[in-house]
Each structure stands twice: as C-alpha cells, then as structure tokens.
Coordinates of C-alpha atoms and ligand atoms in Angstrom, one line a residue:
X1 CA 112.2 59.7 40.2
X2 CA 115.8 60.2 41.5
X3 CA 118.3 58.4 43.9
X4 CA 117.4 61.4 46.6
X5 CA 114.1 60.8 46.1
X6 CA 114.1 57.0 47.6
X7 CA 115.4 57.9 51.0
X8 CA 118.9 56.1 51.2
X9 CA 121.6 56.7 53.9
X10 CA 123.4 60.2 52.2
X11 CA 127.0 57.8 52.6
X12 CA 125.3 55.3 50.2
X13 CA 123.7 58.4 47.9
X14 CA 127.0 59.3 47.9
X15 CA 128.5 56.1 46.7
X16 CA 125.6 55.9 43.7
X17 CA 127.1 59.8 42.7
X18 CA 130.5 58.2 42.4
X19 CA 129.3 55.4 40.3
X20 CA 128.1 58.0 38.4
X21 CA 124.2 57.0 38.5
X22 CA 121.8 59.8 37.8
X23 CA 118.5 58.0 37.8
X24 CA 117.0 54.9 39.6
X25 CA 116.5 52.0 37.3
X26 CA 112.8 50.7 37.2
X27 CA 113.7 47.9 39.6
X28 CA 115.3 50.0 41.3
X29 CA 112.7 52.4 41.6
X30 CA 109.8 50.1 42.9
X31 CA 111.7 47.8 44.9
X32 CA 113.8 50.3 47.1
X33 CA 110.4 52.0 48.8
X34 CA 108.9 48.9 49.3
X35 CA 112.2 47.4 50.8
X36 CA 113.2 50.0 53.1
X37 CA 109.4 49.6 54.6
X38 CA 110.3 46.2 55.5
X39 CA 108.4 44.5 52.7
X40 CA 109.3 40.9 51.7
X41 CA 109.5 40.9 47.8
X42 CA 109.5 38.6 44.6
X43 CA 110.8 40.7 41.6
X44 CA 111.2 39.3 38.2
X45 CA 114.8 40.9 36.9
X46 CA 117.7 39.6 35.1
X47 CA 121.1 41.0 35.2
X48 CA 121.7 44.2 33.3
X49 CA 118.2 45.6 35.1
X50 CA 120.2 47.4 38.1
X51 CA 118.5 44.2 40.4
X52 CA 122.1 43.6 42.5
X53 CA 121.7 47.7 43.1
X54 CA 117.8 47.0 44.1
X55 CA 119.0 44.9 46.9
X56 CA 121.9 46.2 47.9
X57 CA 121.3 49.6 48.5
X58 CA 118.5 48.8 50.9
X59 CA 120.7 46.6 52.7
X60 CA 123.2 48.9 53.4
X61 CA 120.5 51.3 54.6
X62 CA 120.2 48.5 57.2
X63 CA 123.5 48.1 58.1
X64 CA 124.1 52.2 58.7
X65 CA 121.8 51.8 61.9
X66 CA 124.0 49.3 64.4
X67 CA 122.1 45.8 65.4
X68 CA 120.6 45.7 68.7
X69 CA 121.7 41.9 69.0
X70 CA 124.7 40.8 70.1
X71 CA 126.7 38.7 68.0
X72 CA 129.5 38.8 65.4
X73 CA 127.4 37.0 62.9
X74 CA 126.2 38.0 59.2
X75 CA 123.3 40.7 59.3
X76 CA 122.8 40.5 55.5
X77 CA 122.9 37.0 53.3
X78 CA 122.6 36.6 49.9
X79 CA 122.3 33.1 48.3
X80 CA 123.5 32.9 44.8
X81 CA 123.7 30.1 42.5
X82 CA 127.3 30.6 41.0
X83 CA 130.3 31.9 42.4
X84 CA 130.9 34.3 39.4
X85 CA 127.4 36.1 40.4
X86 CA 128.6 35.8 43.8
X87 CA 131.6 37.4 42.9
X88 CA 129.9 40.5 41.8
X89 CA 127.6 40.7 44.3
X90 CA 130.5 41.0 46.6
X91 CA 131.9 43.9 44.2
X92 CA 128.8 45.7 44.3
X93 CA 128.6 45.4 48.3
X94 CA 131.6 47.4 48.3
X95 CA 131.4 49.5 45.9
X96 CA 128.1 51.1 47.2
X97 CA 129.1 50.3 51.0
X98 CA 132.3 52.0 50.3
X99 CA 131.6 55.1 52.3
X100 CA 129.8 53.3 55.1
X101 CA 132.2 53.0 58.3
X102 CA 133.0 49.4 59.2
X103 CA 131.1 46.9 56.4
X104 CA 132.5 43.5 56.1
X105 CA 131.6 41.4 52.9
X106 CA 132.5 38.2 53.0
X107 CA 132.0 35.4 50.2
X108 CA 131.9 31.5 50.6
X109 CA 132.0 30.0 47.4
X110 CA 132.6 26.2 46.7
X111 CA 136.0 25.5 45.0
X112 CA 137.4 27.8 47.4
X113 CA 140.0 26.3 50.4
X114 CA 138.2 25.8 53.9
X115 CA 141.1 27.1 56.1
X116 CA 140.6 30.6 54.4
X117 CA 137.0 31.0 54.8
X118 CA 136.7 29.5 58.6
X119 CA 139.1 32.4 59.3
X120 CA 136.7 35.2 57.4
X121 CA 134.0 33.4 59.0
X122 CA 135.7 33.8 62.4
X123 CA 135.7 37.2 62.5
X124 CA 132.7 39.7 62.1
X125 CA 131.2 39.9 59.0
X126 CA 128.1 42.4 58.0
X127 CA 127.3 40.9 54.6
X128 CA 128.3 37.2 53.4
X129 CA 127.5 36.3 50.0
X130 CA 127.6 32.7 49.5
X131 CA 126.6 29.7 46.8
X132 CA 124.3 27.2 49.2
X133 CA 126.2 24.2 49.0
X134 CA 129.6 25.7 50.7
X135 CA 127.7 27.3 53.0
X136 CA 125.3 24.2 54.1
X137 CA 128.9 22.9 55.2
X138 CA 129.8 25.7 57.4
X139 CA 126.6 25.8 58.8
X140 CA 126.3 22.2 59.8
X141 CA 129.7 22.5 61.2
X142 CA 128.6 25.3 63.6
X143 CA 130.4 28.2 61.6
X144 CA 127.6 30.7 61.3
X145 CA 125.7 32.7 63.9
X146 CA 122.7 33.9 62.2
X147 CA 121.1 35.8 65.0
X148 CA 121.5 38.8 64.2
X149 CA 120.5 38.2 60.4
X150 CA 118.1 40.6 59.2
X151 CA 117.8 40.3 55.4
X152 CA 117.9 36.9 53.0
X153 CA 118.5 37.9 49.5
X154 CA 117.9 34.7 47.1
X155 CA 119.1 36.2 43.7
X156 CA 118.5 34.0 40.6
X157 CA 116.1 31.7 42.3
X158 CA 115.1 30.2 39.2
X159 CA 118.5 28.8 38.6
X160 CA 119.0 28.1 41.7
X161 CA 116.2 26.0 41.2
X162 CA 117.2 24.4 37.8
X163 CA 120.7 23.6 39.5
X164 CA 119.3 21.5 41.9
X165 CA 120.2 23.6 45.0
X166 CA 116.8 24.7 46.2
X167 CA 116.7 22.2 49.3
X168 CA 120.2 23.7 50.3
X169 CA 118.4 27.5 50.2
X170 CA 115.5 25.9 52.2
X171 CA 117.7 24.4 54.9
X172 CA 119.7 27.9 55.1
X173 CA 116.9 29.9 55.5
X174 CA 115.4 28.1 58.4
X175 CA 118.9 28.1 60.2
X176 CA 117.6 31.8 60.1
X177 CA 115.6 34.1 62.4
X178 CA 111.9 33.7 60.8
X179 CA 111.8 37.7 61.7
X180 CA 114.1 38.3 58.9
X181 CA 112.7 40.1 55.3
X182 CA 112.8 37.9 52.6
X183 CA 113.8 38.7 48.7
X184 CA 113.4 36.3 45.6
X185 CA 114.7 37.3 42.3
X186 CA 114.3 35.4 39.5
X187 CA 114.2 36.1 35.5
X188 CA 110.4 34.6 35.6
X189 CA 108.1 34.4 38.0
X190 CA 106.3 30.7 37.5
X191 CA 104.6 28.5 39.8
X192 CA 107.7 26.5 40.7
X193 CA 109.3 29.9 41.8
X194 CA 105.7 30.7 43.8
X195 CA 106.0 27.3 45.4
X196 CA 109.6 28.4 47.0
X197 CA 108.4 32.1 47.6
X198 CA 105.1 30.8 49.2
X199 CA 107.6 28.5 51.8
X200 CA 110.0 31.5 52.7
X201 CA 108.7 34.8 51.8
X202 CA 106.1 36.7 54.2
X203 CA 102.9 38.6 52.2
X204 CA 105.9 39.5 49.2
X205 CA 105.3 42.4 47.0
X206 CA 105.2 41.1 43.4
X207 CA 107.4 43.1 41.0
X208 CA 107.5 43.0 36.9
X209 CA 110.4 44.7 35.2
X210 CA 110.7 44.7 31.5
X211 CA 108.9 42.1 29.4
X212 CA 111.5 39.9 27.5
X213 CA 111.2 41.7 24.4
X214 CA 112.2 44.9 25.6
X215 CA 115.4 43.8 27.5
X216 CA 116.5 42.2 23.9
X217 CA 116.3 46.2 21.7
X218 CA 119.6 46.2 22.1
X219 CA 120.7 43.3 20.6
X220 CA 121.0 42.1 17.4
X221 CA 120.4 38.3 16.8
X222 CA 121.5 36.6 13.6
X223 CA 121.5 33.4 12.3
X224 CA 124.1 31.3 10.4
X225 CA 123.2 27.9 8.5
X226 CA 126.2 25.1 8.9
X227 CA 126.7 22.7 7.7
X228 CA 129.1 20.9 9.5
X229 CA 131.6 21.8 12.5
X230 CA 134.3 22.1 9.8
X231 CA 131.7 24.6 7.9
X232 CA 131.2 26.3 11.8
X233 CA 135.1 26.7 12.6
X234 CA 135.5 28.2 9.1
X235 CA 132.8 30.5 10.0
X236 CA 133.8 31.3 13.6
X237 CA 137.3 32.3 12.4
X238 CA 135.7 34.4 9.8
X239 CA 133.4 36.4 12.9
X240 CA 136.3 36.2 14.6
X241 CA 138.5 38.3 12.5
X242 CA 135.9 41.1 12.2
X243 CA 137.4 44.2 13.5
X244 CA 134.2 45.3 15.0
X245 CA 134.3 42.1 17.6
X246 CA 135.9 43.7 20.4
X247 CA 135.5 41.1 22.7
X248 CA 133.2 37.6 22.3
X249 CA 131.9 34.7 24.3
X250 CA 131.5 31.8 21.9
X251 CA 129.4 29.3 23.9
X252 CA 129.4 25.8 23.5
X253 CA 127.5 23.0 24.6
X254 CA 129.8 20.9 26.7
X255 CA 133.3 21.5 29.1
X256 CA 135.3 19.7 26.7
X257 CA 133.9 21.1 23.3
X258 CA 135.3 24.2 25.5
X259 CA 138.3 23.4 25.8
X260 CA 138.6 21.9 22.6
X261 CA 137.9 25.0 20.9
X262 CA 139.8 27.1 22.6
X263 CA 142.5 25.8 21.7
X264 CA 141.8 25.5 18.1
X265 CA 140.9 28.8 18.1
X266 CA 144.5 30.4 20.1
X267 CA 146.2 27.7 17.8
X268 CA 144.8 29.8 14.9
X269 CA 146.1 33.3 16.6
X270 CA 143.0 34.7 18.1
X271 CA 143.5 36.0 21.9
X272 CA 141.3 32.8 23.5
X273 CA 140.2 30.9 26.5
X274 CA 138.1 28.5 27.7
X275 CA 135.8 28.8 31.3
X276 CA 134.2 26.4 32.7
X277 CA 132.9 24.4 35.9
X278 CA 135.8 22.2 35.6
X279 CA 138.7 24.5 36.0
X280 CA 139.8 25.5 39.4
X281 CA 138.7 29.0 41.0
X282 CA 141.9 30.0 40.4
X283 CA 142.1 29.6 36.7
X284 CA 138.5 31.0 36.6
X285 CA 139.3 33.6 38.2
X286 CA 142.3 34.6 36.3
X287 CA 140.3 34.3 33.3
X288 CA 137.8 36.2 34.3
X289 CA 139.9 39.0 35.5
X290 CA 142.2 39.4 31.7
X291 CA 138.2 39.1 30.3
X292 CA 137.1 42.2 32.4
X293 CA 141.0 44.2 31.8
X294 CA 140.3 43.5 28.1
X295 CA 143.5 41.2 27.4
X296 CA 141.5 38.1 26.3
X297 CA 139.5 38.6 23.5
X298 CA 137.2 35.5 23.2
X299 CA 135.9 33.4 25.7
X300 CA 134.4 29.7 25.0
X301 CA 132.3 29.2 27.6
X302 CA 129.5 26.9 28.7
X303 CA 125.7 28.3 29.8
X304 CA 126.9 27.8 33.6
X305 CA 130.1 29.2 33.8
X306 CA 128.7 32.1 31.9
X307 CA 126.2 33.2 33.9
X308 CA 126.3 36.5 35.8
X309 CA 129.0 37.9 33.2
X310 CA 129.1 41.6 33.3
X311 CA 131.8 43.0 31.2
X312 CA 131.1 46.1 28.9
X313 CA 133.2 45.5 26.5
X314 CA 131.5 41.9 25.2
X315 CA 130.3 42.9 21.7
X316 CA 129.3 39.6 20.3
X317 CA 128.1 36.5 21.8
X318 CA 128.4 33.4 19.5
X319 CA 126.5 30.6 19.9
X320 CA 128.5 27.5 18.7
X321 CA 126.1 25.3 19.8
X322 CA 122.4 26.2 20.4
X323 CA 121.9 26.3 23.9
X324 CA 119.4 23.3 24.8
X325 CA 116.5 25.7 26.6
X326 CA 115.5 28.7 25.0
X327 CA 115.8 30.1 28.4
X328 CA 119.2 29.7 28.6
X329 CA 119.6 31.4 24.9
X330 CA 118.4 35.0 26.4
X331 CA 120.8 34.4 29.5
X332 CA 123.9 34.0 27.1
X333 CA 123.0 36.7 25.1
X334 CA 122.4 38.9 27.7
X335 CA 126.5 38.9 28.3
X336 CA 126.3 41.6 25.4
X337 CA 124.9 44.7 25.0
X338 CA 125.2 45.4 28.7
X339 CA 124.2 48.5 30.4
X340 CA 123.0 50.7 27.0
X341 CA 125.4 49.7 25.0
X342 CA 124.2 47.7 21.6
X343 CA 125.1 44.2 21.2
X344 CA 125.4 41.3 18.6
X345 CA 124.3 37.9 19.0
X346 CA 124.9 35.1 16.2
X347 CA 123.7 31.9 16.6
X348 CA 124.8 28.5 14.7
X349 CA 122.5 26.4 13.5
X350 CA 122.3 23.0 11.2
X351 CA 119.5 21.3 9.6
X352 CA 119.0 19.6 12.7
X353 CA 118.1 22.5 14.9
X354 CA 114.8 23.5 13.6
X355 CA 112.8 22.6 16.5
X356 CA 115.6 24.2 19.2
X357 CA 115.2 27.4 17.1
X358 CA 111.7 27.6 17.1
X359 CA 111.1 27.0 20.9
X360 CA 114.0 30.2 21.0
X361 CA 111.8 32.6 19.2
X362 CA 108.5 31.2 20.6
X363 CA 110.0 32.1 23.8
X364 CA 112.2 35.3 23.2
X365 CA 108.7 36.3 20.6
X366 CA 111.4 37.5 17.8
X367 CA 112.3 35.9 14.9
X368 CA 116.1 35.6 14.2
X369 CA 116.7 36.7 10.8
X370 CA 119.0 34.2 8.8
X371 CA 123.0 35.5 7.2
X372 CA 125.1 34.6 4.5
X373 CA 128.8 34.5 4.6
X374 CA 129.9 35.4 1.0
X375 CA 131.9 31.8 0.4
X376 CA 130.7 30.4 3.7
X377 CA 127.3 29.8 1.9
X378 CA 125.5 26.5 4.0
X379 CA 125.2 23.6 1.1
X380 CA 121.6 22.8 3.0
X381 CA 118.6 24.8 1.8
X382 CA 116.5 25.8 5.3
X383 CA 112.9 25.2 5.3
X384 CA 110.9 28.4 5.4
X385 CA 109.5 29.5 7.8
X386 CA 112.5 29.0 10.6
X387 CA 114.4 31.7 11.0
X388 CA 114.2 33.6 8.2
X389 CA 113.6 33.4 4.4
X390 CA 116.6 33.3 1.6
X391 CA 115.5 36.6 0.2
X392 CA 116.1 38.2 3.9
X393 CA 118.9 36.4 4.0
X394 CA 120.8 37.8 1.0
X395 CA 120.0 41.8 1.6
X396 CA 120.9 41.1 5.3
X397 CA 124.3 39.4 3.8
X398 CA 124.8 42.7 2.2
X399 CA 124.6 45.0 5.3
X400 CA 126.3 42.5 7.2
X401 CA 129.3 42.2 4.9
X402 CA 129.2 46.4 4.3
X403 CA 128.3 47.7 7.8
X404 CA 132.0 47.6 8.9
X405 CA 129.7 46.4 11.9
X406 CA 128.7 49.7 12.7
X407 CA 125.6 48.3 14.8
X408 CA 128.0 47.0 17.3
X409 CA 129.7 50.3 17.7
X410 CA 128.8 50.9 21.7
X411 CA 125.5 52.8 21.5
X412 CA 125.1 54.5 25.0
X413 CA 121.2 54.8 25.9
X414 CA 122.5 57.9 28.1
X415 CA 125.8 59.4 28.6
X416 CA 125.3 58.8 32.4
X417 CA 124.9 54.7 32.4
X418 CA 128.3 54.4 30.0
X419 CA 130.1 56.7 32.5
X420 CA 129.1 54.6 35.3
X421 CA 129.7 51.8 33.2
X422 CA 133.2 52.4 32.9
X423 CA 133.6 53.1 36.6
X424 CA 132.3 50.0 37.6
X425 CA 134.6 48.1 35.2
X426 CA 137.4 49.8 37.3
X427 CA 135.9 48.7 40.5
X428 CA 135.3 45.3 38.8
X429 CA 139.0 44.9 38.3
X430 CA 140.7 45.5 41.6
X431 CA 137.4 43.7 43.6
X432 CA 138.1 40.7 41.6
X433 CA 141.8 40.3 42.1
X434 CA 141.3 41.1 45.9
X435 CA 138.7 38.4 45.7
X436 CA 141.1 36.1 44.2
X437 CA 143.4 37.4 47.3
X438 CA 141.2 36.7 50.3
X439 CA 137.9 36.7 49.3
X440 CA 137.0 39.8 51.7
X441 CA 136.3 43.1 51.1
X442 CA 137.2 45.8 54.2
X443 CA 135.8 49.3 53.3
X444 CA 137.6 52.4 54.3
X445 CA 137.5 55.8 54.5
X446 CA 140.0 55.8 51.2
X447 CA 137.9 54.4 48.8
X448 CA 139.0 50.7 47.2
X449 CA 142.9 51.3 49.0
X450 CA 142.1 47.6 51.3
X451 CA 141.1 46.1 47.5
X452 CA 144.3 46.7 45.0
X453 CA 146.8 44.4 44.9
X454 CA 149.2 46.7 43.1
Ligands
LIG501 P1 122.8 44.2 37.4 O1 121.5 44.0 36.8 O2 122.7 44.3 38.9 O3 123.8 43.1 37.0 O4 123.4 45.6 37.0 C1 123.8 45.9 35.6 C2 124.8 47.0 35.5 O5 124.1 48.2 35.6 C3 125.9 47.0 36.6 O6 127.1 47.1 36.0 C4 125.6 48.3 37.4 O7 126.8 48.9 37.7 C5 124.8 49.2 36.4 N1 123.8 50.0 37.2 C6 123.0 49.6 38.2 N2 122.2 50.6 38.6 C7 122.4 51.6 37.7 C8 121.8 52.9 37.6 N3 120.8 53.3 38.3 N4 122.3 53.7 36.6 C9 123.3 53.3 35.8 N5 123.9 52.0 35.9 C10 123.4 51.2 36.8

C-alpha cells in the first residue's frame, strides 16, 4: 500500500512527500478508505501509530472541495484532552494542509487569554482544535457557528474520559449538526469507550492497530530496587550522567515532587526542568519548545503534563515514581523510542511497589527485568518472582554498565520514518513558537513563512 494508493487531494500527497513519508502506517492504511467513504470510525491507536495523520489527511481531503453552507464557522473539530496534544494536532493540520489554498487552524486551549481567542474565533476558521472545557465557554457564549461542521474528531477518548471531561465532549457534539461523521480514538477500546461511541458515533467501523506488545519492541524497560529517595536521587544522578541519555523525562508522582526535583537536579548541574498542570501556558510552552530544540536535557514531569510528547530525541524515560495505573506506565514510556527509533525505559521501585509492578507487567504482558548499579546496590532483597530474579539481575548489571548504552543509540526501523522524523521536528519548532504567538496557523503558498517568528 502507498500514499497514492488511498486517493488523497495531490496538494495533501504532496505535503506527505515533503514530510518525507514513503508508506501509509497501518492506521493509516485502514482508516483513510473507510474515512474518505464517509464512514464513522472507532480506532484503537496511541501516539507514535501515525493516528493524528489518519485523521487529518482525510479531513483536509474535505476541506479541498468548498462547503455548500454558508457560514464562517469551523468545518473540522477535534476534541482533545490536553493542550500539549492539542498543540500538535494544530502542527500537524498545517504541516499537511500546508499546500492547500486558504486553511485556517485554530486552537482553544484552557490557560490561554479570552480576548485572543474571541478574535481567532471571529474570523473564519476551517479546523479548530480545542480541549472541551474552553470551548464549552465559547460555545455557551454564542462564539461558535457549527453549521457548517462536517467532521468531529474525539482523539484520546479514553483520557478524555479518565479526566472527567466526557459530559463537556457530549454537550459539544450535540451543539453539532447530527449529519456530521464521527471519529473516536482511544488507546483501548472498552465498554466505557463503547458507551460514548454508541451515544455519538453512526454504524462506526471498528479498527485494531498493534497489540500492546508490539508497540513496546522498541523499548527497553528496566528495573532499579531503592531503597530510599536518598538511594533514588543517588541513582537518578548516576542515569543521569550517562553519556548515552540524550534527552530524558523523569516522571514523578505529584506537581510538587516536580518541582522539587527539578531543582535538585539543575542544582546538581544537569540541564533540567519541571512541566506540569500548574505552570502557566506560557512557561509550558517555553519548556516545551527548548525540550523539542534539544536545549533542556531532562524533563520532570507528571503523567498529565506528559502526555502527547513527541520529541525524537527522548532516549530515556525514568520513572521516579511508579505511575499509579499500569495504563498510564505505557503512556509515559511511549515519550521514548518514537517513530523507529529504540528507547529506554527505567523504572524505580521499593519494597513497597510489588503489587503496582505486577498490575504493570500483567497489563503491558512483559516482565521488566531487574539492574544493579555497581555501588548503588538496594540493601532490600526483592521477592522472586517480581520483576526479575538476582541472577538476571547481575549479568544484566554487566551489559548495562559495559554497553556504553549502545541499545539507545537511535535505531531507525527505516531510513524514511527518521528522515521524516527530523522534518517534523523542524515543523514542530516554528509551529510551537507561532502557537505560543497567536495560537493560529495561516497556510501559504511559501511553506511555514506565516509560522517563524525569526
Ligand atoms: P502520531 O501517532 O500521530 O503521534 O504520529 C507519530 C509520528 O509519526 C509523528 O511524528 C509523525 O510525523 C510520524 N508519522 C506519521 N505518519 C507517518 C508515516 N506514514 N511515515 C512516517 N512517519 C509518520
């Protein structure tokens, strides 16, 4: 299968060329047909399948052919459930659209000032990409116009779900026309997600990309026994100073332990910051964008703040704390080895996480082999049987302490994907700081020239 295959406008086949995509990715590949036929859908994809690509490509397709109705109103919405995803939905939408005469992409994320977005949503505006709870306001102050919407794109359903916001996406989508086609993605398709799709999606299509397993190959988990927080800052600053860590999210369980260790950490020398849902959008922002230009090297972060982080360059995640739901464990380490590229994960744990860690690789089906730290040993003997035996642990010590962390040496799957990889990042980088700007993308006939800032 290839992109000329599927039957896209040739301005948008020429946009995937320039990102330099050869081949469809299998989300891609069955939800494009069955899109452009006007199917609702319910996929099952997390980021790093291609999914923000298996949306919008289709809804450009739309947007090439003019509306019939009259109206200055949004033709494409997508709901998602941060403002970071949001944020790169946005990117995408004009990267891809960039050839397209006349697409506006607007975002309305919460944090943001009102004045700004009541004048973006004053003018016409093709695709708006928005996080429910901003936009409930602007809708129950008259804002929006949605007849002339044609496409609802809910991306991340299940979180959206988790966060508490699903009544907000249900309110939105009945302030639109019931003739519009309906997408849900979500990373699992469960009967809390079918209760939502059953309410707003018309006879969907249901499509299955990659078991879990499979979207982990590229990753290598690991497991460290502490101690204590003074045995995992020890530890941390040892990872740390590996050469091979080119850049790392260290999660942690709450804003403040954020913040906390962050500091700590810059305090000690590394290139660190925190990000979380209590900084403004500016400071997010700003954090994000040295993050994706490669000037900050680690990133505390919590689960939330996290999510939707697409930067190549992320070699190692580090999970400080366990995350709470073994969901959210996949999500975090899914902000390395994006795109091809090979990835490390190392997780914390003390004797008091044996049950977390379990639920993790019931749920994930792997088991997450246990490492030593020569002189970081853990003084606490784990039980067998929970993430890997002693015996393990010590040859694994080995390789770890001689592999001069070859395995996270990017490992391109194809030359193609890293290529386009490294375009994107590009993209990534003015789109953000335009986004920062004014929040609205304008695409022209010179590619990206409405979107630098310098
Ligand atoms: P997503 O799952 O939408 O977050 O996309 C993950 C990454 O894959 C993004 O950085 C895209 O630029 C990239 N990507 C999407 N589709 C393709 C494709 N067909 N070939 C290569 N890279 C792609």
């Amino acid at each position: 299968m290839s992109f000329e295959n599927l039957n896209l406008h040739p301005l948008i086949l020429k946009a995937i060329i320039d990102s330099g995509y050869t081949t469809p990715t299998a989300i891609q590949e069955q939800a494009i047909p069955e899109l452009l036929a006007g199917h609702d859908i319910m996929a099952s994809a997390q980021t790093g399948t291609g999914k923000t690509a298996a949306f919008m490509l289709p809804a450009l397709h739309r947007l090439a052919t003019p509306s019939s109705v009259h109206s200055r109103g949004p033709r494409v919405l997508v709901l998602t459930p941060t403002r970071e995803l949001a944020l790169q939905v946005s990117e995408s939408a004009a990267k891809y659209g960039k050839h397209l005469p006349r697409v506006r992409v607007v975002s309305i994320l919460g944090g943001m000032p009102y004045p700004l977005q009541n004048k973006l949503l004053s003018q016409p505006v093709d695709i708006l990409v928005a996080t429910p709870g901003r936009l409930i306001d602007h809708i129950q102050r008259g804002r929006i116009d949605f007849s002339r919407l044609e496409m609802l794109v809910l991306d991340e359903a299940d979180r959206m779900l988790d966060m508490g916001f699903i009544d907000d996406v249900e309110r939105i989508a009945s302030a639109t026309p019931a003739t519009r086609q309906t997408l849900l993605f979500s990373a699992t398709l469960d009967s809390a997600i079918d209760n939502v799709a059953a309410r707003l999606l018309k006879a969907p299509k249901r499509i299955q990309v990659a078991a879990q397993q499979a979207r982990l190959d590229n990753i290598e988990q690991r497991l460290h026994y502490v101690d204590d927080l003074s045995h995992k800052n020890r530890l941390l600053d040892h990872l740390l100073r590996d050469l091979a860590l080119k850049q790392a999210i260290v999660f942690t369980a709450t804003k403040r332990d954020a913040d906390t260790l962050a500091d700590n950490l810059s305090a000690q020398g590394h290139e660190a910051a925190a990000l979380h849902g209590d900084m403004n959008q500016r400071d997010r922002t700003r954090t994000l964008t040295k993050l994706r230009g490669g000037a900050l090297r680690v990133l505390v972060a919590t689960d939330v703040a996290a999510r939707g982080i697409d930067v190549v360059g992320i070699t190692h995640v580090i999970n400080f704390d366990l995350p709470k739901f073994a969901e959210d464990y996949v999500h975090r380490i899914g902000r390395t080895g994006r795109a091809g590229a090979s990835g490390i994960a190392v997780s914390f744990a003390s004797g008091k996480d044996g049950i977390t860690l379990k639920k993790i690789e019931r749920f994930t089906g792997q088991r997450i082999e246990s490492h030593v730290v020569p002189g970081l040993e853990p003084r606490f003997k784990p039980r067998t049987g929970t993430g890997g035996a002693p015996s393990v642990a010590h040859k694994r010590n080995r390789t770890w302490a001689n592999d001069g962390g070859r395995s996270s040496t990017p490992n391109s799957a194809n030359g193609n994907w890293d290529n386009s990889r490294s375009r994107s990042f590009g993209d990534n980088r003015t789109g953000t700081r335009s986004t920062a700007a004014g929040n609205t993308f304008r695409n022209s006939s010179a590619p990206g020239s409405h979107f630098r800032t310098k």
